[in-house]
Amino acid sequence: MLEEKDENLHENAEGNLEEKAAESSAESEAEVENELETESSETATESKATETESEAEVENELETESSETATESEATETETETETETDSEPTKDEHKDAVNEVQDNAAEDAEDESATVRHEIPMLDYHSMSMEKLVDELEKLVKNEKVQAIKEHVEGIKSEFSQKYNEVVEQRKEEFIDEGGNIIDFHFSLPIKGRFNVAYNEYRSKRNDYYKNLEKDLNANLEKRLALIEELKGLLNVEENINTTYKHFKQIQEEWRNAGSIPKAQYNNIWRTYHHHIERFYDFLHLNRDLRDLDFKRNYEEKLKIIARAEELANEENVIHAFRELQNLHRLWKEEVGPVAKELREEIWNRFSEATKVIHDKRQEYFKNIDQVYEQNLVVKKEIIAKIKEIAAGNYKVHNQWQNKIKEVEKLREAFFNAGKVPLKVNEETWAKFKQVVREFNANKNAFYKSLKKEQQENLAKKMELIELAESLKDSDDWANVTPKMKKVQSDWKKIGHVPKKISDKIWKQFKNACNHYFDRLHAQKNAANAEEVEALKKKEAFLAEIEAFELSGNAKEDVETIKEKIADWKAIGRVPYNKKNIDNKFNKVVDGLFKKLNIDKQESELIKYSNRLENLDDAKINSERIFIRRKIDEIKGEIRQLENNMQFFSDASADNPMLKKVHQDIEKHKQNLATWKAKLQQLREL
């Protein structure tokens, strides 16, 4: 039959069950750490060697199980090959590769009855996931799925998590060394690593338990099948009604179908032995052709159903699912459905192998297209690597530039992972180039921030000096002198650059508290003063109304004293709010009007009024007023000198000369003004 065309299926299978159990039980928690540092690989060569050894042991065991079996096998070897060749419907050359590949894959699943289950779990794009999402997916798989169905998923998650975690560790290690740390003292771990270890250890524990139980079950199933073979052999020597023997034969077939999986290494030998004795029984059954033909007919109908399903699968859009189901159809064809009439075998086999080839070719085309997609992904990843390399080569001078570039590189890293897989042959090379350019960028970034830290320490020293100054001034009551100093301290603070982030908030809070303490006191003092000024405004408004109604007595001397008293009373009221200072101008105008009505010395009147105005001048205005008066005095002196010089040019110096009289009058007038301005300057000095 078809199955005997590939006598070495088991040679392509993975390591036998005993190796899996031994390997799984030997792993420990510490090995998880090692697996994350360097991606572990299956020791395929060792497994194959062990498998071959196991196969040889099984063959020896089968050959020596009884001298009778050995003799029968040798005696009928040629016959079996001929019968099998006929029953397996010779494969056309163009179909051989397709059939062999399907059978190879089916053989790999022979040991695990639930092998097809794992393919129903969607294989996600783990490459594009973050470490957090990878661990979430691992935890979900371990919790909700059968351990034997998630091997490929777990290995994919472990590989991607390892790459991403190692990249972070390498980056932190470089930063640690750049900061002057000793590699011996380096230690780094992320909480997500702990979650991964817990989930992965749970998976390994479940996997170990599963394979231990599976080994036990497989060996028990092997014993059942060997016993059924012995029972089948015994049918040829029993003397009973052929119908009873046939029923016994069908019962053995049913029990064989339900006997369960056996170790892969023994799968083909056990099946060949069983099939050999099935063929012998059918030869024995030729004495009762009705029973044999009825069985052939049933088998023919079952194989037609298998063919029909295979032809349906040829139109299935999900190529992977179709290929997996095709493997199961080959298993049914091989294990559960017996021979058909010889004249029909080639016809139905050709149909089945043709459908097999269609599905196989679609699968090949699918993977060919996948390779093209991988090549496109490779182009994208190369472009990303080139962009990161260009950024890494840039010369950035300030913090903001580096922050922008860090964000750009982070986006490119994310795009790299989202770009998808690349061809396996260049995967390691592409990953190495990606890590290298990222490492170059990080090295340049670390060098910049290392120099920046020195500058930040200098800035910290400057800001600490300002804090010390602010705290020394915060309790001062010398508002006029200290307020400008505090404002300058605030201005100087803004001009100083960044300080280390870990202490930035602390010193800013300390500085702000000192400044706020002073200005809160200043504002409180001003608010108190403002209340007094509002009250003074009310009094001055009432006083202004009173003086506007004041009438002179007619006695100039008494009226002057009264006006002086009014001016003194006005000054005694105090300051008014700044935006209401115009009330003082109103008062001055009223006083000026009163002095005009008085027949008194002009200079005396002017000095009285000037004395009143001085009360409204602050320090800055007093200084300006002093400068103005001095300039005025100098101007008047200059004019007097000029007039005196002009007198020398008069030819007629008689007292009757009108022009000369005019000059004398001007000189006297200037001297009076000079005396008035000097008196004002004296008042300023006294003030």
XYZ file of C-alpha atoms in Angstrom:
687
model
C 0.000 0.000 0.000
C 0.800 3.714 -0.046
C 2.263 3.688 3.429
C 4.988 1.132 2.630
C 6.412 3.403 -0.052
C 8.120 5.418 2.683
C 9.821 2.966 5.019
C 11.986 5.651 6.615
C 9.343 8.152 7.706
C 10.499 7.990 11.268
C 14.017 9.104 10.313
C 12.717 12.639 9.693
C 10.779 12.832 12.932
C 11.898 14.755 15.968
C 13.761 13.122 18.839
C 11.947 10.184 20.409
C 9.755 10.523 23.454
C 12.329 9.265 25.893
C 14.664 12.123 24.894
C 11.906 14.701 25.372
C 11.047 13.450 28.821
C 14.684 13.295 29.883
C 15.463 16.722 28.459
C 12.365 18.292 30.028
C 12.924 16.797 33.482
C 16.557 17.930 33.511
C 15.749 21.605 32.989
C 15.768 23.919 36.010
C 14.862 27.491 36.899
C 18.397 28.631 36.251
C 18.167 27.363 32.676
C 15.390 29.842 31.932
C 17.869 32.641 32.500
C 20.326 30.999 30.119
C 17.639 30.476 27.494
C 16.884 34.198 27.547
C 20.539 35.170 27.182
C 21.155 32.953 24.177
C 18.375 31.354 22.171
C 18.578 27.619 22.657
C 18.231 25.278 19.678
C 17.007 21.722 19.375
C 19.812 19.185 19.262
C 18.477 17.616 16.101
C 21.589 15.590 15.353
C 21.648 14.058 18.796
C 17.929 13.321 18.614
C 18.288 11.665 15.220
C 21.146 9.511 16.472
C 19.136 8.438 19.499
C 16.118 7.825 17.311
C 18.111 5.605 14.986
C 19.388 3.691 17.964
C 15.845 3.286 19.281
C 14.659 2.155 15.864
C 17.360 -0.479 15.720
C 16.351 -1.743 19.153
C 12.723 -1.993 18.096
C 13.621 -3.819 14.893
C 15.737 -6.290 16.868
C 12.917 -6.701 19.322
C 10.437 -7.357 16.556
C 12.782 -9.748 14.826
C 13.278 -11.749 18.013
C 9.731 -11.576 19.371
C 9.279 -15.152 18.155
C 11.092 -17.411 15.816
C 7.847 -18.035 14.037
C 7.318 -14.344 13.228
C 10.879 -13.963 11.998
C 10.579 -16.996 9.776
C 7.275 -15.850 8.370
C 8.608 -12.342 7.700
C 11.619 -13.651 5.833
C 9.646 -16.237 3.926
C 7.081 -13.753 2.713
C 9.346 -10.707 2.269
C 9.279 -10.879 -1.507
C 5.593 -11.564 -1.521
C 4.896 -8.667 0.856
C 6.869 -6.245 -1.244
C 4.987 -7.297 -4.341
C 1.637 -7.175 -2.616
C 2.424 -3.831 -1.043
C 3.659 -2.393 -4.302
C 0.377 -3.348 -5.870
C -1.710 -2.226 -2.922
C 0.062 1.112 -2.621
C -0.787 2.015 -6.219
C 2.620 3.032 -7.646
C 3.156 6.772 -7.363
C 3.799 8.760 -10.520
C 7.134 10.516 -10.618
C 5.573 13.973 -10.513
C 3.560 13.033 -7.411
C 6.299 11.375 -5.363
C 7.659 14.494 -3.668
C 4.209 15.731 -2.730
C 3.146 12.376 -1.246
C 6.419 11.889 0.594
C 6.226 15.331 2.193
C 2.677 14.744 3.388
C 3.672 11.361 4.819
C 6.741 12.855 6.492
C 4.608 15.419 8.259
C 2.009 12.817 9.171
C 4.709 10.599 10.694
C 5.881 13.459 12.897
C 2.413 13.636 14.392
C 2.001 9.877 14.817
C 3.190 9.939 18.403
C 0.757 12.636 19.512
C -2.952 11.984 18.932
C -3.752 15.643 19.624
C -1.124 17.000 17.229
C -3.716 18.546 14.951
C -5.113 20.549 17.859
C -2.150 22.879 18.036
C -2.710 24.099 14.501
C -6.144 25.387 15.442
C -4.526 27.952 17.745
C -3.721 31.038 15.633
C -0.011 31.789 15.324
C 0.239 35.510 16.065
C 2.897 37.926 14.849
C 5.040 37.677 17.968
C 7.829 39.636 16.297
C 5.811 42.845 16.419
C 4.678 42.467 20.044
C 6.162 44.289 23.026
C 7.600 42.303 25.940
C 4.443 42.985 27.976
C 2.152 41.659 25.244
C 4.365 38.617 24.700
C 4.108 37.686 28.379
C 0.350 38.307 28.344
C 0.004 35.908 25.405
C 2.262 33.301 27.056
C 0.254 33.420 30.284
C -2.993 33.044 28.331
C -1.703 30.046 26.337
C -0.340 28.247 29.411
C -3.562 28.825 31.316
C -6.127 28.027 28.621
C -4.549 25.645 26.093
C -3.222 22.081 26.145
C 0.496 22.042 26.764
C 1.179 19.708 23.811
C -0.618 22.131 21.465
C 1.406 25.277 22.206
C 5.034 24.232 21.722
C 5.574 26.276 18.538
C 3.801 29.275 20.069
C 5.842 29.170 23.266
C 9.123 28.816 21.385
C 8.193 31.765 19.170
C 7.301 33.905 22.187
C 10.475 32.885 24.015
C 12.666 33.751 21.023
C 11.130 37.206 20.537
C 11.078 37.987 24.273
C 14.733 36.972 24.536
C 15.773 39.276 21.693
C 13.900 42.266 23.076
C 14.974 41.717 26.675
C 18.627 41.205 25.748
C 18.545 44.408 23.730
C 17.359 46.354 26.788
C 19.997 44.703 28.992
C 22.771 45.534 26.520
C 21.637 49.151 26.326
C 21.541 49.534 30.121
C 24.925 47.832 30.394
C 26.468 50.304 27.946
C 24.954 53.229 29.849
C 26.300 51.805 33.119
C 29.814 51.471 31.699
C 29.678 54.932 30.074
C 28.853 56.405 33.462
C 32.048 54.909 34.847
C 30.606 51.750 36.353
C 32.518 48.466 36.636
C 31.015 45.662 34.559
C 31.471 43.321 37.536
C 29.006 45.442 39.515
C 26.406 45.624 36.763
C 23.011 44.203 37.639
C 19.753 44.875 35.881
C 16.347 43.275 35.787
C 12.809 44.213 34.782
C 9.603 43.078 36.558
C 8.367 41.734 33.225
C 11.262 39.247 33.279
C 9.926 37.754 36.499
C 6.477 37.336 34.972
C 7.995 35.606 31.956
C 9.989 33.202 34.128
C 6.907 32.246 36.144
C 4.794 31.592 33.033
C 7.570 29.735 31.191
C 8.385 27.554 34.221
C 4.712 26.662 34.531
C 4.732 25.658 30.853
C 7.827 23.477 31.308
C 6.369 21.846 34.387
C 3.156 21.006 32.539
C 5.153 19.845 29.521
C 7.329 17.545 31.637
C 4.276 16.016 33.306
C 2.605 15.573 29.932
C 5.563 13.772 28.348
C 6.068 11.558 31.374
C 2.430 10.451 31.186
C 2.613 10.240 27.397
C 5.633 7.945 27.544
C 3.754 5.665 29.882
C 0.656 5.681 27.643
C 2.654 5.155 24.441
C 4.424 2.129 25.850
C 1.118 0.709 27.093
C -0.400 1.251 23.640
C 2.626 -0.452 22.096
C 2.025 -3.511 24.251
C -1.640 -3.548 23.181
C -0.690 -3.437 19.499
C 1.923 -6.175 19.866
C -0.710 -8.314 21.584
C -3.183 -7.619 18.764
C -0.542 -8.669 16.213
C -0.090 -11.942 18.095
C -3.839 -12.364 18.186
C -4.047 -11.666 14.452
C -1.358 -14.225 13.719
C -3.318 -16.777 15.705
C -6.351 -16.479 13.442
C -4.547 -18.402 10.730
C -4.216 -21.528 12.877
C -7.587 -21.623 14.579
C -10.070 -24.266 13.513
C -13.500 -22.717 13.621
C -16.254 -21.427 11.358
C -14.886 -18.864 8.895
C -17.639 -16.412 9.826
C -16.589 -16.593 13.473
C -12.959 -16.063 12.487
C -13.926 -13.115 10.306
C -15.817 -11.491 13.157
C -12.780 -11.994 15.342
C -10.666 -10.383 12.616
C -12.962 -7.339 12.440
C -12.841 -7.038 16.216
C -9.031 -7.003 16.105
C -9.145 -4.269 13.452
C -11.486 -2.190 15.588
C -9.307 -2.608 18.657
C -6.263 -1.712 16.569
C -7.904 1.542 15.474
C -8.667 2.447 19.077
C -5.373 1.261 20.541
C -3.915 4.788 20.630
C -0.546 6.268 19.652
C 2.800 4.537 20.054
C 6.406 5.848 20.027
C 7.373 7.282 16.635
C 10.538 5.260 16.505
C 8.530 2.029 16.384
C 5.599 3.299 14.374
C 6.615 2.055 10.892
C 7.940 -1.332 12.015
C 4.818 -2.073 14.037
C 2.567 -0.997 11.179
C 4.487 -3.124 8.615
C 4.239 -6.164 10.845
C 0.513 -5.603 11.381
C -0.087 -4.968 7.681
C 1.874 -8.083 6.750
C -0.424 -10.235 8.848
C -3.512 -8.411 7.543
C -2.420 -9.371 4.025
C -1.829 -12.951 5.124
C -5.312 -13.058 6.622
C -6.861 -11.803 3.393
C -4.963 -14.493 1.518
C -6.341 -16.972 4.012
C -9.790 -15.455 3.545
C -9.842 -16.152 -0.201
C -11.498 -19.425 0.750
C -14.543 -17.298 1.513
C -14.608 -14.702 -1.244
C -17.957 -13.235 -0.196
C -16.577 -11.986 3.087
C -13.390 -10.664 1.493
C -15.250 -8.919 -1.337
C -17.650 -7.364 1.131
C -14.699 -5.997 3.114
C -13.036 -4.747 -0.095
C -16.270 -2.988 -1.022
C -16.525 -1.230 2.347
C -12.884 -0.191 2.183
C -13.407 1.075 -1.355
C -16.340 3.222 -0.241
C -14.314 4.658 2.684
C -11.376 5.473 0.432
C -13.686 7.179 -2.056
C -14.875 9.389 0.827
C -11.266 10.181 1.698
C -10.540 11.056 -1.936
C -13.634 13.253 -2.159
C -12.552 15.141 0.955
C -9.016 15.540 -0.413
C -10.427 16.960 -3.652
C -12.534 19.409 -1.616
C -9.436 20.463 0.298
C -7.748 21.274 -2.998
C -10.142 24.256 -3.207
C -9.664 25.293 0.433
C -8.386 28.886 0.770
C -6.605 28.190 4.053
C -3.665 26.281 2.612
C -2.105 25.420 5.975
C -5.365 24.027 7.318
C -5.879 22.018 4.115
C -2.398 20.520 4.353
C -2.905 19.539 7.986
C -6.219 17.861 7.222
C -4.618 16.092 4.242
C -2.075 14.599 6.656
C -4.963 13.206 8.678
C -6.535 11.762 5.533
C -3.281 9.945 4.761
C -3.269 8.592 8.289
C -6.840 7.319 7.862
C -5.940 5.806 4.486
C -2.978 4.079 6.028
C -4.218 2.989 9.445
C -7.976 2.745 9.516
C -9.036 1.732 6.010
C -7.970 -1.654 4.680
C -7.198 -2.846 1.127
C -9.527 -2.723 -1.846
C -9.836 -5.067 -4.841
C -6.562 -5.157 -6.785
C -8.113 -3.982 -10.030
C -9.290 -0.779 -8.297
C -6.178 0.068 -6.324
C -4.230 1.981 -8.961
C -7.267 4.011 -10.022
C -8.191 5.267 -6.549
C -4.579 5.791 -5.565
C -3.938 7.959 -8.603
C -6.939 10.089 -7.716
C -5.773 10.435 -4.116
C -2.165 11.234 -5.032
C -3.297 13.762 -7.638
C -5.401 15.617 -5.047
C -2.430 15.386 -2.696
C -0.160 17.016 -5.253
C -2.604 19.885 -5.854
C -2.665 20.716 -2.138
C 1.096 20.247 -1.886
C 1.710 22.612 -4.826
C -0.599 25.249 -3.350
C 1.322 24.988 -0.100
C 4.616 25.375 -1.948
C 3.243 28.432 -3.755
C 2.026 29.825 -0.435
C 5.493 29.565 1.078
C 7.021 30.968 -2.094
C 4.794 34.023 -1.721
C 5.660 34.177 1.956
C 9.317 34.314 0.965
C 8.546 37.261 -1.296
C 6.806 39.007 1.589
C 9.831 38.270 3.777
C 12.079 39.808 1.116
C 9.930 42.945 1.090
C 10.117 43.044 4.890
C 13.890 42.802 4.576
C 13.952 45.874 2.327
C 11.888 47.819 4.858
C 14.132 46.768 7.738
C 17.261 47.733 5.824
C 15.784 51.195 5.244
C 15.006 51.500 8.952
C 18.553 50.455 9.859
C 19.932 53.070 7.444
C 17.756 55.811 8.989
C 18.874 54.930 12.525
C 22.484 54.897 11.353
C 22.043 58.369 9.841
C 20.516 59.660 13.076
C 23.316 58.070 15.112
C 25.887 59.954 13.023
C 24.281 63.347 13.716
C 25.907 66.026 15.854
C 23.309 67.242 18.349
C 24.281 69.963 20.799
C 21.308 70.477 23.100
C 18.980 68.393 25.227
C 15.846 69.094 23.154
C 17.515 67.898 19.962
C 18.512 64.639 21.619
C 15.036 64.154 23.036
C 13.550 64.544 19.572
C 16.043 62.064 18.117
C 15.367 59.593 20.924
C 11.663 59.713 20.018
C 12.499 59.235 16.319
C 14.680 56.195 17.048
C 12.004 54.738 19.303
C 9.450 55.038 16.485
C 11.907 53.418 14.075
C 12.524 50.566 16.537
C 8.782 49.987 16.754
C 8.532 50.100 12.948
C 11.380 47.562 12.730
C 9.495 45.067 14.878
C 6.212 45.739 13.082
C 7.833 45.201 9.678
C 7.455 41.436 10.036
C 9.787 38.509 9.508
C 12.662 38.344 7.034
C 14.136 35.295 5.272
C 15.632 32.920 7.819
C 19.042 32.937 6.125
C 19.513 36.677 6.840
C 17.532 36.917 10.065
C 20.519 36.839 12.426
C 22.548 39.181 10.226
C 19.687 41.710 10.020
C 19.105 41.568 13.754
C 22.842 42.072 14.423
C 22.962 45.153 12.155
C 19.877 46.585 13.826
C 21.366 46.139 17.290
C 24.648 47.668 16.134
C 23.140 50.931 14.838
C 20.929 51.242 17.915
C 24.024 50.647 20.058
C 25.890 53.398 18.155
C 23.052 55.835 18.739
C 22.883 54.979 22.433
C 26.650 55.370 22.797
C 26.553 58.887 21.293
C 23.529 59.768 23.391
C 25.230 58.544 26.570
C 28.379 60.514 25.750
C 26.333 63.705 25.350
C 24.482 63.265 28.618
C 27.690 62.392 30.401
C 29.128 65.792 29.425
C 25.773 67.374 30.186
C 25.915 66.059 33.724
C 29.121 68.003 34.342
C 27.419 71.177 33.150
C 24.396 70.377 35.289
C 26.592 70.063 38.365
C 27.985 73.539 37.678
C 24.437 74.867 37.242
C 23.489 73.214 40.511
C 26.271 75.063 42.345
C 25.065 78.407 40.911
C 21.467 77.760 41.884
C 22.469 76.738 45.395
C 24.206 80.133 45.765
C 21.000 81.889 44.693
C 18.987 79.822 47.168
C 21.383 80.849 49.944
C 21.046 84.531 48.973
C 17.229 84.350 48.727
C 16.965 82.734 52.142
C 19.224 85.417 53.651
C 16.925 88.178 52.314
C 13.501 86.626 52.804
C 12.902 88.082 56.299
C 14.182 91.607 55.553
C 11.928 94.668 56.096
C 14.074 96.918 53.934
C 11.538 96.763 51.143
C 13.055 99.485 49.012
C 16.516 97.893 48.823
C 15.731 94.204 49.100
C 12.874 94.034 46.581
C 15.117 94.828 43.558
C 17.650 92.291 44.831
C 15.007 89.571 45.115
C 13.777 90.332 41.613
C 17.325 90.046 40.302
C 17.751 86.701 42.088
C 14.653 85.433 40.254
C 15.948 86.734 36.933
C 19.365 85.117 37.447
C 17.713 81.783 38.306
C 15.928 81.727 34.947
C 19.181 82.278 33.075
C 20.856 79.205 34.626
C 20.478 75.935 32.681
C 19.279 72.511 33.804
C 20.404 70.704 36.933
C 20.300 66.912 37.610
C 16.706 65.770 37.331
C 16.735 63.833 40.594
C 17.334 67.049 42.584
C 15.673 69.586 40.286
C 12.262 69.548 41.973
C 13.781 69.696 45.445
C 15.915 72.811 44.902
C 13.185 74.552 42.896
C 10.781 74.053 45.784
C 13.391 75.404 48.216
C 14.047 78.463 46.049
C 10.368 79.143 45.409
C 9.536 78.943 49.112
C 12.200 81.570 49.953
C 10.978 83.952 47.231
C 7.316 83.441 48.064
C 8.028 84.041 51.737
C 9.533 87.468 50.994
C 6.970 88.627 48.423
C 4.048 87.405 50.540
C 5.344 89.639 53.350
C 5.821 92.506 50.888
C 2.291 92.181 49.546
C 0.863 91.945 53.048
C 2.678 95.158 53.962
C 1.409 96.859 50.823
C -2.135 95.706 51.482
C -1.964 97.234 54.967
C -0.588 100.449 53.519
C -3.284 100.490 50.870
C -5.952 100.377 53.540
C -4.401 103.455 55.162
C -4.169 105.216 51.809
C -7.847 104.605 51.086
C -8.714 106.093 54.436
C -6.402 109.082 53.737
C -8.141 109.611 50.389
C -11.496 109.927 52.094
C -10.096 112.485 54.513
C -8.428 114.497 51.751
C -11.597 114.555 49.673
C -13.435 116.050 52.632
C -10.540 118.427 53.367
C -10.419 119.556 49.718
C -14.098 120.449 49.811
C -13.457 122.418 53.000
C -10.515 124.459 51.672
C -12.305 125.165 48.387
C -14.931 126.977 50.498
C -12.306 128.791 52.603
C -12.463 132.637 52.577
C -9.464 134.908 53.330
C -9.806 137.268 56.321
C -8.069 140.186 54.622
C -5.173 140.165 57.055
C -2.361 138.945 54.841
C -0.107 137.871 57.670
C -2.817 135.904 59.439
C -4.057 134.414 56.161
C -0.529 133.210 55.281
C -0.280 131.425 58.623
C -3.731 129.916 58.120
C -2.773 128.654 54.666
C 0.460 127.160 56.078
C -1.610 125.386 58.722
C -3.952 124.053 56.035
C -0.929 122.796 54.057
C 0.487 121.123 57.183
C -2.879 119.500 57.937
C -3.077 118.195 54.347
C 0.406 116.668 54.610
C -0.446 115.098 57.937
C -3.270 113.106 56.389
C -0.711 110.977 54.510
C -0.450 109.258 51.145
C -3.392 108.286 48.979
C -3.545 105.367 46.459
C -1.251 105.913 43.511
C -4.076 106.147 40.993
C -5.687 108.917 43.102
C -2.625 111.171 43.421
C -4.344 113.784 41.242
C -6.158 114.981 44.366
C -2.864 116.589 45.492
C -2.745 118.603 42.260
C -6.260 119.813 42.930
C -5.244 120.918 46.401
C -2.150 122.721 45.041
C -4.276 124.645 42.563
C -6.595 125.801 45.352
C -3.584 126.915 47.426
C -2.075 128.698 44.409
C -5.347 130.582 44.009
C -5.306 131.652 47.647
C -1.727 132.932 47.402
C -2.608 134.968 44.319
C -5.282 136.715 46.324
C -2.754 137.603 49.028
C -0.579 140.680 48.689
C 2.657 139.031 49.897
C 6.229 138.579 48.703
C 6.277 136.460 45.589
C 9.327 134.474 46.675
C 7.753 133.647 50.022
C 4.595 132.508 48.294
C 6.576 130.393 45.826
C 8.593 128.697 48.583
C 5.495 127.908 50.612
C 3.843 126.299 47.602
C 7.061 124.447 46.678
C 7.374 123.077 50.198
C 3.864 121.669 49.872
C 4.697 119.907 46.593
C 7.839 118.278 47.995
C 5.718 116.021 50.200
C 4.476 114.152 47.141
C 7.937 113.296 45.776
C 9.567 109.883 46.286
C 13.328 109.298 46.390
C 13.706 108.930 42.653
C 11.754 112.130 41.933
C 13.657 114.055 44.618
C 16.945 113.164 42.886
C 15.532 114.276 39.554
C 14.248 117.498 41.120
C 17.646 118.250 42.646
C 19.341 117.800 39.261
C 16.715 120.028 37.634
C 17.163 122.851 40.201
C 20.939 122.802 39.907
C 20.679 123.006 36.149
C 18.219 125.900 36.533
C 20.589 127.719 38.897
C 23.460 127.303 36.431
C 21.296 128.638 33.604
C 20.299 131.749 35.592
C 23.892 132.402 36.599
C 24.905 132.144 32.974
C 22.237 134.615 31.916
C 23.361 137.079 34.620
C 26.952 136.856 33.455
C 25.874 137.393 29.884
C 23.878 140.483 30.824
C 26.774 141.878 32.867
C 29.120 141.317 29.923
C 26.702 143.066 27.621
C 26.827 146.187 29.792
C 30.460 146.742 28.742
C 29.346 147.358 25.179
C 27.161 150.362 26.038
C 28.848 153.645 24.971
C 26.345 155.663 26.932
C 26.622 154.518 30.554
C 24.432 157.258 31.964
C 21.588 156.377 34.242
C 19.154 157.839 31.780
C 19.973 155.305 29.045
C 16.730 153.252 28.677
C 18.434 150.161 27.325
C 20.908 150.149 30.142
C 18.064 150.490 32.602
C 16.391 147.459 31.017
C 19.578 145.383 31.441
C 19.819 146.363 35.111
C 16.183 145.386 35.618
C 16.734 141.966 33.969
C 19.824 141.328 36.060
C 17.866 142.100 39.233
C 14.998 139.910 38.157
C 17.389 136.986 37.469
C 19.039 137.470 40.844
C 15.655 137.247 42.571
C 14.888 134.031 40.649
C 18.323 132.723 41.532
C 17.645 133.368 45.200
C 14.296 131.526 44.907
C 15.854 128.447 43.231
C 18.648 128.371 45.797
C 16.037 128.456 48.546
C 14.235 125.522 46.870
C 17.514 123.584 46.673
C 18.012 124.194 50.361
C 14.547 122.834 51.085
C 15.439 119.709 49.100
C 18.613 119.252 51.094
C 16.705 119.617 54.349
C 14.148 117.098 53.115
